[in-house]
Coordinates of C-alpha atoms in Angstrom, one line a residue:
X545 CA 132.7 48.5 65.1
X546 CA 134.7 49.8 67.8
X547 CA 133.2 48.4 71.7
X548 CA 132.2 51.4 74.0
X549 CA 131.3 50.9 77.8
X550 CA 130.3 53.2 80.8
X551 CA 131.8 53.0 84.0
X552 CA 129.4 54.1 87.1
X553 CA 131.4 55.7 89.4
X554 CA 130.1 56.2 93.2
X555 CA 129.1 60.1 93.4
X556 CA 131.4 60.0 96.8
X557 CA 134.5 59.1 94.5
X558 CA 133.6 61.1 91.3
X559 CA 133.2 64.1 94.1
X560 CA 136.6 63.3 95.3
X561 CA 138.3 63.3 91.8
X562 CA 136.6 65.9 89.9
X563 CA 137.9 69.4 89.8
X564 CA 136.3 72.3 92.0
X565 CA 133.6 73.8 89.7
X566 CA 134.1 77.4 88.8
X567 CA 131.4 80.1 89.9
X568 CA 129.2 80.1 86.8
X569 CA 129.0 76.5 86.6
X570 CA 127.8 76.7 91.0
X571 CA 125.2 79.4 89.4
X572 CA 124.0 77.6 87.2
X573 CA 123.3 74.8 89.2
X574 CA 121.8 76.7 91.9
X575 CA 119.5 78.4 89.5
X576 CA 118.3 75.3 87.9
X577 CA 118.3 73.7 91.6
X578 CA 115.8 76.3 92.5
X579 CA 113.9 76.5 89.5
X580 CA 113.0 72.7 89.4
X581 CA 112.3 72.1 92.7
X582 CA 109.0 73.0 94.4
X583 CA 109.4 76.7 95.7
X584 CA 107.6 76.1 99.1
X585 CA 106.4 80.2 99.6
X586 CA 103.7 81.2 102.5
X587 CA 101.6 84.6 102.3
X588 CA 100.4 86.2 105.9
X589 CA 96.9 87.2 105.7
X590 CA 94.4 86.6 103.3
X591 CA 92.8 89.8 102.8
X592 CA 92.6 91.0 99.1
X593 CA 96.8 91.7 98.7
X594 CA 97.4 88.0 100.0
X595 CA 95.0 86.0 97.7
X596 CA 96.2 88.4 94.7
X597 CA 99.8 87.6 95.7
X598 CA 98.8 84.0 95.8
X599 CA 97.1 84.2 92.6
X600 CA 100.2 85.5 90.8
X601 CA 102.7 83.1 92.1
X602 CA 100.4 79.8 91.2
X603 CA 99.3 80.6 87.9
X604 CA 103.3 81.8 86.6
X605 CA 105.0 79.1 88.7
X606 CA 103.7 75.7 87.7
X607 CA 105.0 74.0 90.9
X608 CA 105.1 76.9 93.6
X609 CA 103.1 75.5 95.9
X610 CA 101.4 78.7 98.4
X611 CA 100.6 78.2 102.4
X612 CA 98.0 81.3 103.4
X613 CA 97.8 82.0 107.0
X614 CA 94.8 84.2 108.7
X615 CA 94.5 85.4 112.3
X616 CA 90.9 85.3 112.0
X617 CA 89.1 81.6 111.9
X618 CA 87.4 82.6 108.2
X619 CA 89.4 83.9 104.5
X620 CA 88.9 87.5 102.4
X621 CA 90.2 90.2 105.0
X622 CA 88.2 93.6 104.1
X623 CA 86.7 92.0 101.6
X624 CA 84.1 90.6 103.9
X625 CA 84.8 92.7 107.1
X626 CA 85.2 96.2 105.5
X627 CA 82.9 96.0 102.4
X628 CA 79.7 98.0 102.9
X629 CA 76.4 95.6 103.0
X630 CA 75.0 97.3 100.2
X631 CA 77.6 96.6 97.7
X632 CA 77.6 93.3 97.2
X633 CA 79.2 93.1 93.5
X634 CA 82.3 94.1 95.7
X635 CA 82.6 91.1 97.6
X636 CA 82.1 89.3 93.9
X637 CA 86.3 88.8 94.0
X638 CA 85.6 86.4 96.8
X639 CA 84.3 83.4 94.2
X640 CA 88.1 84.4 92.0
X641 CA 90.2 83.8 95.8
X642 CA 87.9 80.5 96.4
X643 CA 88.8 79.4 93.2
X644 CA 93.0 80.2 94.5
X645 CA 92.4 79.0 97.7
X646 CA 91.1 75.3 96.3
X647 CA 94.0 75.0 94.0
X648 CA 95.8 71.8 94.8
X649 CA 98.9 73.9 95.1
X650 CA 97.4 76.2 97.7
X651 CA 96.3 75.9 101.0
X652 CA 94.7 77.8 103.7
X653 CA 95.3 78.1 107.9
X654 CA 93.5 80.2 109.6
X655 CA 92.9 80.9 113.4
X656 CA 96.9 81.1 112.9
X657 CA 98.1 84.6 114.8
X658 CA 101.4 85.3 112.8
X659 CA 104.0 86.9 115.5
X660 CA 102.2 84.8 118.5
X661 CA 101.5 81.3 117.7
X662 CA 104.3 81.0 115.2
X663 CA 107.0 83.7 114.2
X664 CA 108.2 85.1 111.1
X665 CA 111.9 83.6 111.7
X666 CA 110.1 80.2 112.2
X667 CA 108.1 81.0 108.6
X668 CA 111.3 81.6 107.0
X669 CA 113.0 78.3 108.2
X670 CA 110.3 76.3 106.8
X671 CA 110.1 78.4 103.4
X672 CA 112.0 79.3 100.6
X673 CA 110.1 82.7 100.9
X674 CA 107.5 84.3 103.1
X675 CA 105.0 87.4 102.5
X676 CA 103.6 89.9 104.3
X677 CA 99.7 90.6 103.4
X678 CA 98.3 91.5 107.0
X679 CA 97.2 94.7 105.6
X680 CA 96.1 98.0 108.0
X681 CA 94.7 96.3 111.1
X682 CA 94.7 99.5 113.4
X683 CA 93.0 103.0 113.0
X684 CA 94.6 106.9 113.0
X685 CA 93.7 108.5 116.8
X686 CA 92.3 112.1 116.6
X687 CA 94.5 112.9 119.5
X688 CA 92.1 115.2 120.6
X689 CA 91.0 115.8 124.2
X690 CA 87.6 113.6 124.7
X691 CA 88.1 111.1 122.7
X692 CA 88.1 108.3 125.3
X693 CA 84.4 109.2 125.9
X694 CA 82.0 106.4 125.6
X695 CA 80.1 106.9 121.8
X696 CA 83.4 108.1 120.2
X697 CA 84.6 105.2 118.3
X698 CA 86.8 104.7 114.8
X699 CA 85.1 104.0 111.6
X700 CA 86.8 101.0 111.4
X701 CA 85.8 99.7 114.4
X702 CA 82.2 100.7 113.6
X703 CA 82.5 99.0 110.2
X704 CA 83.9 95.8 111.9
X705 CA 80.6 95.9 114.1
X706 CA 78.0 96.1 111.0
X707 CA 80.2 93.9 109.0
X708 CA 80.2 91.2 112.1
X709 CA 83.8 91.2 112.8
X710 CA 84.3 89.0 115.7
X711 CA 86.8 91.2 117.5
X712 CA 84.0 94.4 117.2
X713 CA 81.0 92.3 118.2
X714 CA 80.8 93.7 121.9
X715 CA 81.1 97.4 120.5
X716 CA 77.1 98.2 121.2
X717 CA 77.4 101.3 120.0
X718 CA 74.3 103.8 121.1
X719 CA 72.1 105.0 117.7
X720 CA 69.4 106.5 119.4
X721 CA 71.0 109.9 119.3
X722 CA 69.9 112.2 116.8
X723 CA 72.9 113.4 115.6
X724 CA 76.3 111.7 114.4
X725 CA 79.4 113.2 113.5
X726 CA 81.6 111.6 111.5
X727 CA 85.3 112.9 111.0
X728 CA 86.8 112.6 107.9
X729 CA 85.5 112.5 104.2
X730 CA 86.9 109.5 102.1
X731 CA 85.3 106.0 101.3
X732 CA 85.1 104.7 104.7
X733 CA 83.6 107.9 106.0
X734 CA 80.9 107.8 103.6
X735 CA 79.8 104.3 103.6
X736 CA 79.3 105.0 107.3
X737 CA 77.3 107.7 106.9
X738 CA 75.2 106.0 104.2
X739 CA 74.9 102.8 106.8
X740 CA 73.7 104.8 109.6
X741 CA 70.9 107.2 107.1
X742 CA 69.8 104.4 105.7
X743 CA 67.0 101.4 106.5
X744 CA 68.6 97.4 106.1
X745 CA 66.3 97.3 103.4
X746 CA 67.1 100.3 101.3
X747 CA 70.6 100.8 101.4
X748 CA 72.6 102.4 98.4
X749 CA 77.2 105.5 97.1
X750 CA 77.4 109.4 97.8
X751 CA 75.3 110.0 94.3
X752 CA 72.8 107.8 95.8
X753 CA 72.6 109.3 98.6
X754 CA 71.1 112.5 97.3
X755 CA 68.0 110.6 96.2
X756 CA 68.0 108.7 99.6
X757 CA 64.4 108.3 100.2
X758 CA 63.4 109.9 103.7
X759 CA 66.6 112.2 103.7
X760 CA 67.7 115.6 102.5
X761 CA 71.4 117.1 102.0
X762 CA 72.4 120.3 103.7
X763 CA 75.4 121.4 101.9
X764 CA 76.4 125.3 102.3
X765 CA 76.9 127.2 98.8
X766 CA 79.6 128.7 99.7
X767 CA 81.9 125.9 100.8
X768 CA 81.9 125.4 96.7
X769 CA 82.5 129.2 95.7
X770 CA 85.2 129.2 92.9
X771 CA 84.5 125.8 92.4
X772 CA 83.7 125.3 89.1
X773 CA 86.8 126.3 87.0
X774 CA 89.1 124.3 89.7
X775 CA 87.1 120.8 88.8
X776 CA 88.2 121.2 85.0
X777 CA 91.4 120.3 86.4
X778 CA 91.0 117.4 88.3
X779 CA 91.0 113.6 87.7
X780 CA 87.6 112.1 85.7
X781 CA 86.2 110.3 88.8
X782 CA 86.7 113.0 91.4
X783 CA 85.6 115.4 88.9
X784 CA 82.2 113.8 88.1
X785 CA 81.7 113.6 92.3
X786 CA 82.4 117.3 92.4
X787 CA 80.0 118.1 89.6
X788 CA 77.1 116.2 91.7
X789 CA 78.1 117.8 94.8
X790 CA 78.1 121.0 93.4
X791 CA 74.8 120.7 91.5
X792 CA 73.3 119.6 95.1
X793 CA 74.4 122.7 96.7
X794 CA 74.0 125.5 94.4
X795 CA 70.9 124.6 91.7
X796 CA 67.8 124.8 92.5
X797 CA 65.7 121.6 93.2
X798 CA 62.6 121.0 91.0
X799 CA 59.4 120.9 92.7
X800 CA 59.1 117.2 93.3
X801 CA 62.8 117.0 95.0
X802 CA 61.2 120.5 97.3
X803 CA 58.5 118.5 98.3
X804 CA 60.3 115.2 99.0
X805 CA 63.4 116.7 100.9
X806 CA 60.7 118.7 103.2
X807 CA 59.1 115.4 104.1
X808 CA 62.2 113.6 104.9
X809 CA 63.0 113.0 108.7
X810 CA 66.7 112.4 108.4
X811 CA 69.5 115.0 107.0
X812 CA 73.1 114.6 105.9
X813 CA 75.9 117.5 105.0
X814 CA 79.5 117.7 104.7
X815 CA 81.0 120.4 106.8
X816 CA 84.2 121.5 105.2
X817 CA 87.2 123.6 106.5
X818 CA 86.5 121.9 109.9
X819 CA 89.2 120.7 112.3
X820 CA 88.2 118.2 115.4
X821 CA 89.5 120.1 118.4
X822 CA 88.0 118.3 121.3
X823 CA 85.3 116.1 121.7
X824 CA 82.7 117.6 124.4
X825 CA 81.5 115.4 127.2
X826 CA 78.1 115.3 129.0
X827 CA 77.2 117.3 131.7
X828 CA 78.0 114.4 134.1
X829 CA 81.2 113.9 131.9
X830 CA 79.7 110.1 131.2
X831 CA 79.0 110.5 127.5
X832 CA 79.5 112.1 124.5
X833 CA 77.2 115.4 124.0
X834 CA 79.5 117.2 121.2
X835 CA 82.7 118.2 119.0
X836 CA 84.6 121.5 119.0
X837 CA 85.4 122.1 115.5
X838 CA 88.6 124.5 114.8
X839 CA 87.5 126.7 111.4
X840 CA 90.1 126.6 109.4
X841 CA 91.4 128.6 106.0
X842 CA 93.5 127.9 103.0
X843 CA 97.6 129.0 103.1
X844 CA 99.7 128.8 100.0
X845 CA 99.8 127.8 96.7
X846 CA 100.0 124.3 95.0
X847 CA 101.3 120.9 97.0
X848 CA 102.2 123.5 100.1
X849 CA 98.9 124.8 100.5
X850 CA 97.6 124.0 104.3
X851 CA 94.6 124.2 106.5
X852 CA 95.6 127.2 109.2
X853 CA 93.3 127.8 112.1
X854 CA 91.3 131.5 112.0
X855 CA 91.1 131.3 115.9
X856 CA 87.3 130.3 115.1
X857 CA 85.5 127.6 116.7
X858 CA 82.6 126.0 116.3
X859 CA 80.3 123.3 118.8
X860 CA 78.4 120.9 117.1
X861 CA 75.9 118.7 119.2
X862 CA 76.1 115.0 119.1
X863 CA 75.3 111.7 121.1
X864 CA 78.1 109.6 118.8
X865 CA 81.2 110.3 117.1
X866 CA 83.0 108.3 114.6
X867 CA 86.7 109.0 113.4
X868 CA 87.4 107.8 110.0
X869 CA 90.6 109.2 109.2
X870 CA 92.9 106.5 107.8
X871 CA 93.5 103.0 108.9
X872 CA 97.0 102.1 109.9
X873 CA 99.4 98.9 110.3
X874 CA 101.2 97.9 113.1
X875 CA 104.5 95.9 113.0
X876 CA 103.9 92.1 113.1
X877 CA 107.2 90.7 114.6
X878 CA 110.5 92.2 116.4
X879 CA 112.5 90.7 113.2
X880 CA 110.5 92.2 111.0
X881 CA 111.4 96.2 110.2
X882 CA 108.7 98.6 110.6
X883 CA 108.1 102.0 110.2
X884 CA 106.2 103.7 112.6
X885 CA 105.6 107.3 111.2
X886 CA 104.4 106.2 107.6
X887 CA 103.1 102.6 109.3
X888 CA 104.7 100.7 106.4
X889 CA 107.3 97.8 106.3
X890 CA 110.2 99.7 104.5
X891 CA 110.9 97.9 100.9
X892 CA 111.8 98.3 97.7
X893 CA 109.3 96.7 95.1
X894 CA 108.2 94.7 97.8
X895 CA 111.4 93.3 99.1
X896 CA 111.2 93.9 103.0
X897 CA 114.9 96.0 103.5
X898 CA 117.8 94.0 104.0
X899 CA 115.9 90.9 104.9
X900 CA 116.4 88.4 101.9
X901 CA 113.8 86.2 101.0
X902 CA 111.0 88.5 103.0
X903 CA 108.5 90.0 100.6
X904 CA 105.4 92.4 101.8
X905 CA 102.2 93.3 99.5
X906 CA 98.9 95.4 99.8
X907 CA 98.9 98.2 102.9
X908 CA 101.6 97.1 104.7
X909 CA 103.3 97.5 101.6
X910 CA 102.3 101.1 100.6
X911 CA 100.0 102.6 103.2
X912 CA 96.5 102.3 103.4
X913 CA 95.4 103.9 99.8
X914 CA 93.4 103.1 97.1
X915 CA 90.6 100.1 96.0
X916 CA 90.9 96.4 95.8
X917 CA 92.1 96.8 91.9
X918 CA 94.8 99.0 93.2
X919 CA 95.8 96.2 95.9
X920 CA 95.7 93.7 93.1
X921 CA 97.7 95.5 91.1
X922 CA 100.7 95.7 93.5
X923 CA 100.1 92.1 94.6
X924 CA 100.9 91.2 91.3
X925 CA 104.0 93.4 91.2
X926 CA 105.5 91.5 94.4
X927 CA 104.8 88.3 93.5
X928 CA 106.8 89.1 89.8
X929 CA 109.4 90.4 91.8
X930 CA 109.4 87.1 94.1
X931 CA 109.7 84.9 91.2
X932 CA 112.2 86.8 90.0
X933 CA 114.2 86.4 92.6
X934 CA 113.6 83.2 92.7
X935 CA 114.8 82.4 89.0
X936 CA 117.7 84.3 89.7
X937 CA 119.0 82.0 92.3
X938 CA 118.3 84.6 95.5
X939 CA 116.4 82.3 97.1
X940 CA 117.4 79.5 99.5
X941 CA 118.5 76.6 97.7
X942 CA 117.2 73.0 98.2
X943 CA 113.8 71.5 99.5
X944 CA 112.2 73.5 102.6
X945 CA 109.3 71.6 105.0
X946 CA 106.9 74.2 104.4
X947 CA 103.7 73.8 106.3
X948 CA 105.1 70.1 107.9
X949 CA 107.2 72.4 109.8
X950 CA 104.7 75.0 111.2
X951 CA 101.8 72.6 111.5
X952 CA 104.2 70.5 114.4
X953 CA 105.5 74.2 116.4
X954 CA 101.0 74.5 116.3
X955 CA 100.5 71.5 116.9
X956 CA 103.2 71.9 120.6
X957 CA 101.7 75.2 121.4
X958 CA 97.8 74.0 121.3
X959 CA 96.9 75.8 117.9
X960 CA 93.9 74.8 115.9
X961 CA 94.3 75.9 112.6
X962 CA 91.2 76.0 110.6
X963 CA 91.3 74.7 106.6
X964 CA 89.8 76.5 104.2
X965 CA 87.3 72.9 103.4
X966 CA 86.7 74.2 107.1
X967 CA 86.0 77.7 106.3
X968 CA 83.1 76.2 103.5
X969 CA 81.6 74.2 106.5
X970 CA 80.9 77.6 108.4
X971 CA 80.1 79.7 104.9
X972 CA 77.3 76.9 104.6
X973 CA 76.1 77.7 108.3
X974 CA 75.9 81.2 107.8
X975 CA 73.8 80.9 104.8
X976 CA 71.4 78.5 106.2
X977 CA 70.8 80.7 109.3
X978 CA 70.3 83.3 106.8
X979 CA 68.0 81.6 104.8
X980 CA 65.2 81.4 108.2
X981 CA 66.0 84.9 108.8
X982 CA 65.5 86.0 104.9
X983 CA 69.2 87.1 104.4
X984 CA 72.0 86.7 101.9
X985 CA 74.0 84.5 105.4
X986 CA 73.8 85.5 109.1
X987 CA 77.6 85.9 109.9
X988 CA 79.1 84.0 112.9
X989 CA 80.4 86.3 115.1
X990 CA 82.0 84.1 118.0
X991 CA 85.2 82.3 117.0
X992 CA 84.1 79.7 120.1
X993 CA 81.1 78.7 118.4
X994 CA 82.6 78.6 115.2
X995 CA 85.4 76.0 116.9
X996 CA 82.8 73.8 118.3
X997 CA 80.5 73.9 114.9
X998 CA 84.0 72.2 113.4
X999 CA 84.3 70.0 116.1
X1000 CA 87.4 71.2 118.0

């Protein structure tokens, strides 16, 4: 039997004496470099889009390990700020990001302001890849004349307030007025409306707010003229809504509904072909005391038909005014590239434009449109696209410090980041103060007070 040995060469002299490796062999090792090492990947903001782009990278990568910074001291974004009180099955997806964010390969940094305390260059020198989830945190302006009057303020700043958003809790807005206006008619616009009609204990959707107890609808028939061969056309959801409106306006209520909408002390409507044109001030010019509307008509057929004014106007009287129409993003860092007129960072798929390894998901990815199963959806499309990538050798090569990194440039520039084992201390306070107070939680509202609760 023939004798066989190995030699062990020292890598320095087998690098020195081995041919130069051709361009599929460098792929290939790159590619299996980056697969088998620990993709180190951090998410900015943990809002719905961040903890569903989270979700997707740890449960199809088996190592990736996933860094979530927050500007604000607690997790869940709109989730808990933007959510109406009375729909608490919403804020259900909360218990599916705790279960993300206590994931070994997870971890979570609040009280970290992205573009201030740390910058997006600095992210991407620690990471193999960094993603933008900070969502829509600004509001559309009516720019209208009058709308710097005290008692105008946006709907999401108004939400902020009632959801106990610490950056809204000085807001004090007046609700002894009788009348509100609010401008705009989508989700947000409604769930204000409902907020404001409605007693903390009886709070309910649009459909339920036809039966709200103590109010009554005022809704013109003809604003739904013509309506009801147009609806056969439209989308299932938005169809049954136009059905119920419709019913509302033009049938005629049974004796019981006569009776209980002629006792009720509070009234809603929705005013339609209506254009703010200037919000009217007080007579000492102090205050809010009304709106301008513009009427307005329907030009053209199709996608190019537009509200045109008919040189009509119309004062409403009101002591507060609420515009709620559309949220908005703002750019997060100079090196990041932003679109100002559709307030989106331009990508493709979720690839931030010519900026390798950058990745964006949720509203700053597509605008501020559609539910949280909409936002999960396209979280779930970026992250596939990021691992991807990231198979395919487009990411940086070799091991990255990840949150070693950022914690020290915090740590030099007097940061406190807040964990999310942190986070669970304060969720525990707010549902004890709660429970004396026979509520769900009592939300903190000053970050202060939450720092010194932690001990910092």
């Amino acid at each position: 039997m023939a004798l066989r040995y190995w030699r062990w060469w020292p890598w320095s002299a087998w690098s020195r004496t081995r041919p130069p490796p051709s361009e599929s062999t460098q792929s290939f090792r790159q590619q299996f470099s980056t697969q088998e090492q620990t993709p180190q990947i951090c998410v900015v903001g943990s809002g719905p889009a961040g903890f569903y782009t989270a979700q997707h990278l740890l449960k199809h990568h088996s190592r990736a390990h996933v860094d979530i910074y927050e500007k604000q001291l607690v997790p869940f974004g709109l989730v808990r700020f933007g959510v109406a009180p009375d729909h608490p099955e919403v804020k259900n997806v909360i218990n599916t990001f705790t279960r993300t964010a206590q994931s070994d390969r997870c971890a979570f940094h609040g009280n970290v302001v992205v573009g201030r305390d740390v910058t997006v260059q600095e992210l991407r020198d620690a990471y193999h890849a960094v993603v933008l989830s900070y969502g829509a945190e600004d509001n559309q302006a009516l720019e209208i004349p009058g709308e710097e009057l005290p008692g105008v303020f946006s709907a999401r700043a108004f939400v902020g307030w009632y959801n106990g958003l610490p950056e809204n809790r000085a807001l004090a807005p007046d609700l002894s007025c009788d009348t509100a206006v609010v401008v705009g008619q989508g989700n947000v616009a409604l769930d204000v409306a409902r907020i404001l009609l409605t007693p903390p204990e009886h709070l309910e959707e649009l459909r339920e707010m036809i039966q709200l107890p103590g109010t009554r609808p005022i809704l013109d028939p003809a604003d739904f003229l013509g309506l009801q061969d147009r609806i056969k056309e439209v989308p299932r959801p938005r169809k049954r809504l136009m059905e119920l409106l419709l019913r509302a306006a033009t049938e005629e209520p049974e004796v019981a509904e006569v009776a209980r909408r002629a006792s009720a002390s509070r009234a809603w409507g929705l005013r339609f072909f209506r254009s703010p044109q200037q919000v009217l001030p007080s007579p000492d010019g102090r205050r809010v005391a009304g709106i301008r509307l513009a009427v307005t008509r329907l030009e053209g057929v199709g996608e190019a038909t537009r509200a045109v004014p008919t040189g009509d106007v119309e004062d409403l009287p009101c002591g507060l005014v609420l515009s709620s129409i559309g949220y908005k993003s703002r750019p997060i860092d100079p090196s990041v590239p932003f679109d100002p007129k559709l307030g989106v960072i331009p990508n493709v798929e979720g690839r931030v434009v010519d900026v390798p390894g950058l990745y964006c998901s949720g509203w700053v990815k597509r605008g501020p449109t559609g539910v949280i199963t909409t936002t999960m959806t396209d979280s779930f499309v970026t992250g596939q696209i990021l691992l991807q990538d990231l198979k395919a050798g487009l990411l940086p090569s070799g091991p990255r410090p990840g949150y070693a990194a950022v914690k020290a440039l915090l740590g030099s520039r007097g940061v406190w980041p807040v964990s999310f084992s942190d986070w669970e201390k304060l969720d525990a306070e707010e549902v004890s103060q709660g429970q004396g107070a026979g509520k769900p939680r009592e939300k903190l509202l000053d970050p202060q007070e939450m720092l010194r609760l932690l001990g910092r």
